[in-house]
Structures are given as structure tokens and as C-alpha cells.
Amino acid sequence: MQAVCGFRSSSCSSVVAAPAAARLPPQGWSRQITGGWQKSHLGNSMWGVDGVSRNSSKRNGPIAINATSLRPNETATWNDAEALRNLKVVEVDPLLIPHVHHLRYRFQEFLRQRSAIDKHEGGLEVFSRGYEKFGFTRGKNCIVYREWAPAAQAAQLVGDFNGWDGSKHNMEKDQFGVWSVQLSDHNGHPTIPHGSKVKFRMQKGDGSWVDCIPAWIKWATVDAGKFGAAYDGIYWAPPPSEQYQFKHLRPPKPKAPRIYEAHVGMSSKEPRVASYREFADNVLPRIKANNYNTVQLMAVQEHAYYGSFGYHVTNFFAPSSRSGTPEDLKYLVDKAHSMELQVLLDIVHSHASTNAVDGLNGFDVGQSAEFSYFHTGSRGYHTQWDSRIFNYGSWEVQRFLLSNLRWWFEEYQFDGFRFDGVTSMLYHHHGLNMCFTGNYSEYFGEQTDVEAVVYMMLANDMIHSVYPDATVIAEDVSGMPTLCRTVQEGGIGFNFRLAMGIPDKWIQYLKNRKDEEWSMGEIVYTLVNRRYTEKCVGYAESHDQSIVGDKAFAFLLMNKEMYFNMSSLRQLSPVVDRGIALHKMIHFITMALGGEGYLNFMGNEFGHPEWVDFPREGNGWSYDRCLRDWDLVDTDHLCYKFMNNFDRAMNLLDEKYNFLSSSKQIVSFTSETDKLIVFERADLVFVFNFHPKNTYEGIKVGCNLPGKYRVALDSDHSEFGGHGRVGHDIDHFTSPEGVVGKPETNFNNRPHSFFVLSPCRSCQVYYKIPE
């Protein structure tokens, strides 16, 4: 979730670059949607026929670690000096030249830190396995507990196992501020039984003592029957017979991610917290049936306040105990892999909860920044989120966060991450009250938090070296150039950026404009305005657009009629007819033009009504809006099935034709009067008619390839709640246009054309029948 322009989850920033195209325009110019060229006002538009280089690796399953891939003992896999001297990101985008000194500085800082880690820790591969040293680990016939707390004057380990008497287990401190204690086994059994409550007790400078949940704790629980109870750290070390054993290999990385964003806790149809196993058994089959290839799980890292939606993390290595045990989460991930679904974790490294009783903030006892996980003073506090900001330049903070990433990969077999709040990490101002215009000076300068950028470079370098098939997505609203270029090129290293400006535009239209006022040119520009060398995940609405205070798009379109007028057994009311039609078109054109990946939030695929709200003081701690009413889509005589059927079909279309992963994206025609948009993605031809009344018979559309075309997908089909006005068994034969070799003589710059029927408020996709 982002905080820009003073709001937690919205933005008034402009998307900052232009789309992939079939031709290369003059430098600094952007494509007019009606043809020709015009000077770009953004100043950073980048065009081309292909995007970031693809990873061709097809490795499956738990990946064996190759330490040499991460430069242990200063063995580089690329020439550091050459990479620093000739930054590839500048070659790709010459508009970065005025900022080359900044880019070199941050890359040099990355190389310096990586070299130091190589020298002192044996490389990133070893450094990122801090969980093998810190927290609770097994030694020979003993348990070893280590904790970094340099400001503590004394430390003890307490818990059920010693009657909470810390004098029985005093800890010793080394020169780096790491406290440790060794507990020998007793009669062949661990001194700390599995499932015991444990805490780290430390003495402050004023002589007082405080108890904290261990920073590296693997599970934390709360007494559900006691209102406002504090969490307990749990020593999690089940015997082999109780440990979940993964049965399935990781699925291959998809050509393009079709992501189903989900919150396990609110996935029940009842007003309660759902379990990991319930989600695995009941929701994963729905996701697979709708042809998604990736699941993105929110709110997995433990968070004491449920209403934070999972974004105020208290225990970074622990899965939320509300939904079950660590073994239950492993069951979920393994079952997803059995269905060929990759699983991404919504990782929160942008900030931490201020909760000092249950969370990492408990280790901050007023010490200076070098002795804390967080910055001190105002730099260490996010005013809008009421959270703490990590000290990303700290050695032990880097170990903690990098190991946290590695832990979720290794222990739970996740396939990648969606990094939350990247804009907040990129800048000292955290994006607050900023309206990004695309001027490069907004990205590179004193406002940039280079320490945080270097941390993200280290993270992506580690991830992509050890897990070449990992998918890592940045939630960034600013559009910082180089965010999704590889670290070796001088980029930050993410695979994708969320196209966060798209849902803002749709909300603006749905709330403030009549249908007749929708601008086809503006819609297209918003969808395609991105850097061709940096991939985006497009989405019409995520959880941000559904939370309390706002409405899901279906509810914005149909509102109260969703309560009593959704029967498919009678003629649809005009409101519902319009709502279903536009719901399908908005989501589909966003998928088709908005990026190289697509995301949908749980329930939006079938138009779940109302909003999302979590138990909090303002709603009487109610779970009534913290659920998904699956019965709506399962009831055959209700209209929700139509939106769900279309969602399934548009995902299947990409599965069959791979248009999301295609670099060919050409908008050949738009009409503000007729409300038409015609474009090609891959070798498919898309025709969208947003006009509320006009149906066009025999309109001519351009295409690249000659031959015979037929309908591949039609939103007006009765299966999708449409009116069945388009014939699907009709062959559309192309005719040549203009003079061969002279594009200016072609029809809308396309060498061939054919005629189609375009009903109002509908869209059709045409495919070329093989010869």
C-alpha cells in the first residue's frame, strides 16, 4: 500500500513513460493514438520492440544453492569495474545521462557493500542465511539462541521452560552487540519443548528490564479469548513426524504472470478468520478454474492488529497464527504448486509496526541509530502510517531483511515477492504530498534514499542469483526509471512494477464522468504510458480500491441494485446491464493494454459487492465485511456468474495466445465520437466499443497479417451476460491496403483490413485462422 499525495492508497502522480510499440520514434517523442508523432511532455518516454531480457531458465522445484553464483570471497560473476564505467541503463535510456553521476554513486555503494559482505561474511549467499545463526538454532545436543541488541546492558532468555526466571539463563554479549546463550539437552530432550512460550529479556540503560518477542521468532500466538492480549513468542521446532513435507516441485515460471491477489483470513464466506488449509482446499481450486497462474498472498507476516490489512508487521519471520500453524501454510503453498500455481508473498520491508510489546520496535530502547533496527528521530518514523522506518544502511538490518526474504523462499517454498511500499523506501519524503510528473530530477538527487536503494539492489541480486525463476514485483507509484532493470546494468533489479496509475484513472471515470464523456485517447494513454524496457503488472482494481471508504468497481457501477436486481431469470435492468458490460470491458482492456502481467483482487472477478473492512473500533470490531460471499457466484440464477465466466475466458485467451508476454502492441485507431478503440497485441486484433448506444455494422479494422479471422473472445456472448449480437462462425477475410512498402498509404498504418460488427458496450477479439 502506498502513501502519496496525503492518502494511504491513492496517487495523483502521472505514469511516467511511454508504451512498447512496433516502431521506434524519434528520441523524446511519444506516439499519438490517432497516428503520427508528437513531442512528449513527460521527457522520459522510452520506446522499442522488446522489453527486459527474459529468463529462459526452466528449473523447477526446490532449487539447490550454488554459493559461487553469489560471489563468495569476492569472486564476481560480472566485471564490476566495467559495469560501473559503462552503465547499461544509460545506454538503454540516454535521458539518464544528466543523472549518470547519481547512478554511478548508488551502483558504487552497492558494489562497496557487496564487497564488504563478501569479505566479512563469505558472500550474499551465506549472509542471507542469518536464520541459521540468529534466533533459535540447533547445535550439537543443544539449543543456541542469539539476538542482536547492542544497546542492552544485560540480557536473559525467559519462558515456560524456566518458569520465566531469567537468572537461570543469562546471556553473553560479543563485540558486535550479539547476545547468546547455549541450552544443553536434558536426558536426550531439548531444554525448550516445542510450542513453549519464550521471550528475550533485556536491561535498559536506566536499569529497568523489558521483555520482547525474539526478533527472529518463527511463530507468535495470542490468547484469542482475551481482548487486547499481548502476543507470545513460540519456540517452533516440531518433531520430524509433525513437520510438513513438500510433495510437489515449484511450477515453471509463467511467460506472463496472471496474478490472483488474495487475503487468506477474509477468504471465508462466513464472518470469521479463515485458515490456510481452508484457503488451500476451497479457494485455490477457484483460482485455478479461472486460469490464473500466480497467487499473491497478503497479510502472511504476523501483525498484531488485524485491521492493518497485514501492513503493520510485528514478527517478520512468523506466518500469521490467526490462520494456522507454519505447517498449515506449507500445505497451502504445496497444494498451489500441485495445481501449477506460483505463490508470491506480499513482503513488507518498507516499514514496521510501532507496537513495542509484540513487535521489533520493542528492541528500540532509546539507543542511537547504529544500535537499532530503525532510524532515530523523524527519519525513523513514518507519520502517515504510524510506523517505524528501517535503518537500511545497518549491517545487521541488512542481514535481518535479506535473511527474511531467504527464509520465506527456503522454509515455505514461495516463488517470489510483491514488495510493499517501495515508493516510501525510494525517497526520504516517502512520496508524501508528491505529485510525480515524470521529470527525472524527481527521482535522482538528495531526496533519494540511496541506502534503501542499495538494500533493494542487494535483495534483488541475491534473489535472482539463487532463484532464477523468482518473480519480484515493486509497488511503486512514482515510476522511478531503472527500477525494473537488472542490477548488473545499474538498475534496482525488480521484474515488474505495479501500474498504479491505471485504477486511479478508472475511479475518476466511474465517479466523475458520464459515459459520453469518457475519452478513448485518455484511456489508451493511461494504459500504454510506460517504459518499454521495464515491465508492468496492470490492474483495474486491487484491494486498495475495495477497502472501507471506497467501493469495488462492480459496486460503483451497480450500487444498491446488486442487492435485489441480479437475477438472470428476468431481463436485466439498465443499471445492471450497463454495470456488467463495463465491468468486463474495464478489466479486459486493462489486461490487454495495461502491462506485461495482470492482477485481480479476490472476489473482483465476479463483481463482489460492497467494500472490505476489518474488525476495528470504528465498526464495533465486526467481521461482517471481512469475508467473500462465494455463494453469489455459485448460485446459477444470479448474474455474478457472467462476470466470473468472462474473467475465466480472458485468462484462458492469454494462456492460449500469450498476448501479455508479447512485445507487439499497436493501437491503430481511436474515435472520441464513436467511442471506439482498435489495437493489436501479439497477432490478435481487439475491438472495444464503449459507446452506450451505437452499434456499428461493417466497420473496417486494420491488421498486420493477411488471411482469415474469427472471433476468439466476445464480451457480448450470452455466456457472459451479453446480448449475443456477434456471429462466432463467420469468417472475416482481409484485404490489402495501400501500396506495399509505403506505410503512409495503408489504412491506419496497417497493411491489411477486414470488416466486423461492433455492438455497443462490448469488446471482441479476433484471431487469425492458421493456413
PDB file of C-alpha atoms in Angstrom, residues 1-2 8-11 15 257-261 292 296 311 418 473-477 496-507 526-527 530 536-546 553 585-601 604 650 660:
ATOM      1  CA  MET A   1       0.000   0.000   0.000  1.00  0.00           C
ATOM      2  CA  GLN A   2       1.233   3.461  -0.847  1.00  0.00           C
ATOM      3  CA  ARG A   8      -2.714   5.755   2.123  1.00  0.00           C
ATOM      4  CA  SER A   9      -3.641   4.051  -1.097  1.00  0.00           C
ATOM      5  CA  SER A  10      -4.058   6.595  -3.855  1.00  0.00           C
ATOM      6  CA  SER A  11      -1.902   8.708  -6.116  1.00  0.00           C
ATOM      7  CA  VAL A  15       2.649   7.469 -15.040  1.00  0.00           C
ATOM      8  CA  PRO A 257       2.010 -13.577 -14.521  1.00  0.00           C
ATOM      9  CA  ARG A 258      -1.760 -13.594 -14.207  1.00  0.00           C
ATOM     10  CA  ILE A 259      -1.989 -12.839 -10.517  1.00  0.00           C
ATOM     11  CA  TYR A 260      -4.822 -13.546  -8.107  1.00  0.00           C
ATOM     12  CA  GLU A 261      -4.288 -11.281  -5.093  1.00  0.00           C
ATOM     13  CA  TYR A 292      -4.722 -17.675 -13.121  1.00  0.00           C
ATOM     14  CA  GLN A 296      -0.259 -13.392  -4.307  1.00  0.00           C
ATOM     15  CA  TYR A 311       0.917  -3.967   6.619  1.00  0.00           C
ATOM     16  CA  ARG A 418       5.457  -8.292  -4.160  1.00  0.00           C
ATOM     17  CA  ILE A 473       7.246  -7.000  -8.141  1.00  0.00           C
ATOM     18  CA  ALA A 474       7.635  -3.461  -6.834  1.00  0.00           C
ATOM     19  CA  GLU A 475       4.683  -1.453  -5.577  1.00  0.00           C
ATOM     20  CA  ASP A 476       5.915   1.936  -6.770  1.00  0.00           C
ATOM     21  CA  VAL A 477       3.668   4.819  -7.762  1.00  0.00           C
ATOM     22  CA  PHE A 496       7.815  -5.797 -12.639  1.00  0.00           C
ATOM     23  CA  ARG A 497       6.328  -2.571 -11.313  1.00  0.00           C
ATOM     24  CA  LEU A 498       2.645  -2.288 -10.456  1.00  0.00           C
ATOM     25  CA  ALA A 499       0.942   0.124 -12.873  1.00  0.00           C
ATOM     26  CA  MET A 500      -0.675   2.076 -10.058  1.00  0.00           C
ATOM     27  CA  GLY A 501      -1.939   4.993 -12.117  1.00  0.00           C
ATOM     28  CA  ILE A 502      -4.450   2.824 -14.006  1.00  0.00           C
ATOM     29  CA  PRO A 503      -7.013   2.210 -11.214  1.00  0.00           C
ATOM     30  CA  ASP A 504      -6.898   5.897 -10.300  1.00  0.00           C
ATOM     31  CA  LYS A 505      -7.983   6.782 -13.836  1.00  0.00           C
ATOM     32  CA  TRP A 506     -10.828   4.257 -13.795  1.00  0.00           C
ATOM     33  CA  ILE A 507     -12.081   5.571 -10.451  1.00  0.00           C
ATOM     34  CA  THR A 526      -3.085   5.854 -19.348  1.00  0.00           C
ATOM     35  CA  LEU A 527      -2.906   2.148 -20.177  1.00  0.00           C
ATOM     36  CA  ARG A 530       5.025   3.009 -19.526  1.00  0.00           C
ATOM     37  CA  CYS A 536       4.491  -3.552 -15.530  1.00  0.00           C
ATOM     38  CA  VAL A 537       1.669  -5.526 -13.951  1.00  0.00           C
ATOM     39  CA  GLY A 538      -1.575  -3.879 -14.995  1.00  0.00           C
ATOM     40  CA  TYR A 539      -4.692  -3.964 -12.841  1.00  0.00           C
ATOM     41  CA  ALA A 540      -8.045  -2.231 -12.808  1.00  0.00           C
ATOM     42  CA  GLU A 541      -8.608  -2.642  -9.072  1.00  0.00           C
ATOM     43  CA  SER A 542      -6.766  -4.313  -6.225  1.00  0.00           C
ATOM     44  CA  HIS A 543      -7.561  -4.455  -2.512  1.00  0.00           C
ATOM     45  CA  ASP A 544      -6.797  -0.721  -2.320  1.00  0.00           C
ATOM     46  CA  GLN A 545      -9.863   0.145  -4.390  1.00  0.00           C
ATOM     47  CA  SER A 546     -12.149  -2.003  -2.210  1.00  0.00           C
ATOM     48  CA  PHE A 553     -15.856  -1.303  -9.260  1.00  0.00           C
ATOM     49  CA  MET A 585     -14.601  -4.129 -20.605  1.00  0.00           C
ATOM     50  CA  ILE A 586     -12.675  -2.199 -17.956  1.00  0.00           C
ATOM     51  CA  HIS A 587     -10.925  -5.288 -16.636  1.00  0.00           C
ATOM     52  CA  PHE A 588     -10.219  -6.711 -20.069  1.00  0.00           C
ATOM     53  CA  ILE A 589      -8.791  -3.604 -21.737  1.00  0.00           C
ATOM     54  CA  THR A 590      -6.636  -3.111 -18.630  1.00  0.00           C
ATOM     55  CA  MET A 591      -5.335  -6.631 -19.041  1.00  0.00           C
ATOM     56  CA  ALA A 592      -4.831  -6.308 -22.790  1.00  0.00           C
ATOM     57  CA  LEU A 593      -3.081  -2.909 -22.844  1.00  0.00           C
ATOM     58  CA  GLY A 594      -2.015  -2.150 -19.279  1.00  0.00           C
ATOM     59  CA  GLY A 595       1.152  -4.198 -18.857  1.00  0.00           C
ATOM     60  CA  GLU A 596       3.126  -7.375 -19.270  1.00  0.00           C
ATOM     61  CA  GLY A 597       1.246  -9.010 -16.403  1.00  0.00           C
ATOM     62  CA  TYR A 598      -2.230  -8.739 -14.880  1.00  0.00           C
ATOM     63  CA  LEU A 599      -3.595  -8.691 -11.313  1.00  0.00           C
ATOM     64  CA  ASN A 600      -7.050  -9.163  -9.816  1.00  0.00           C
ATOM     65  CA  PHE A 601      -8.117  -8.991  -6.172  1.00  0.00           C
ATOM     66  CA  ASN A 604     -13.495  -8.769  -8.015  1.00  0.00           C
ATOM     67  CA  MET A 650      -9.908 -13.662 -20.779  1.00  0.00           C
ATOM     68  CA  LEU A 660       0.610 -10.476 -22.303  1.00  0.00           C
TER      69      LEU A 660
END
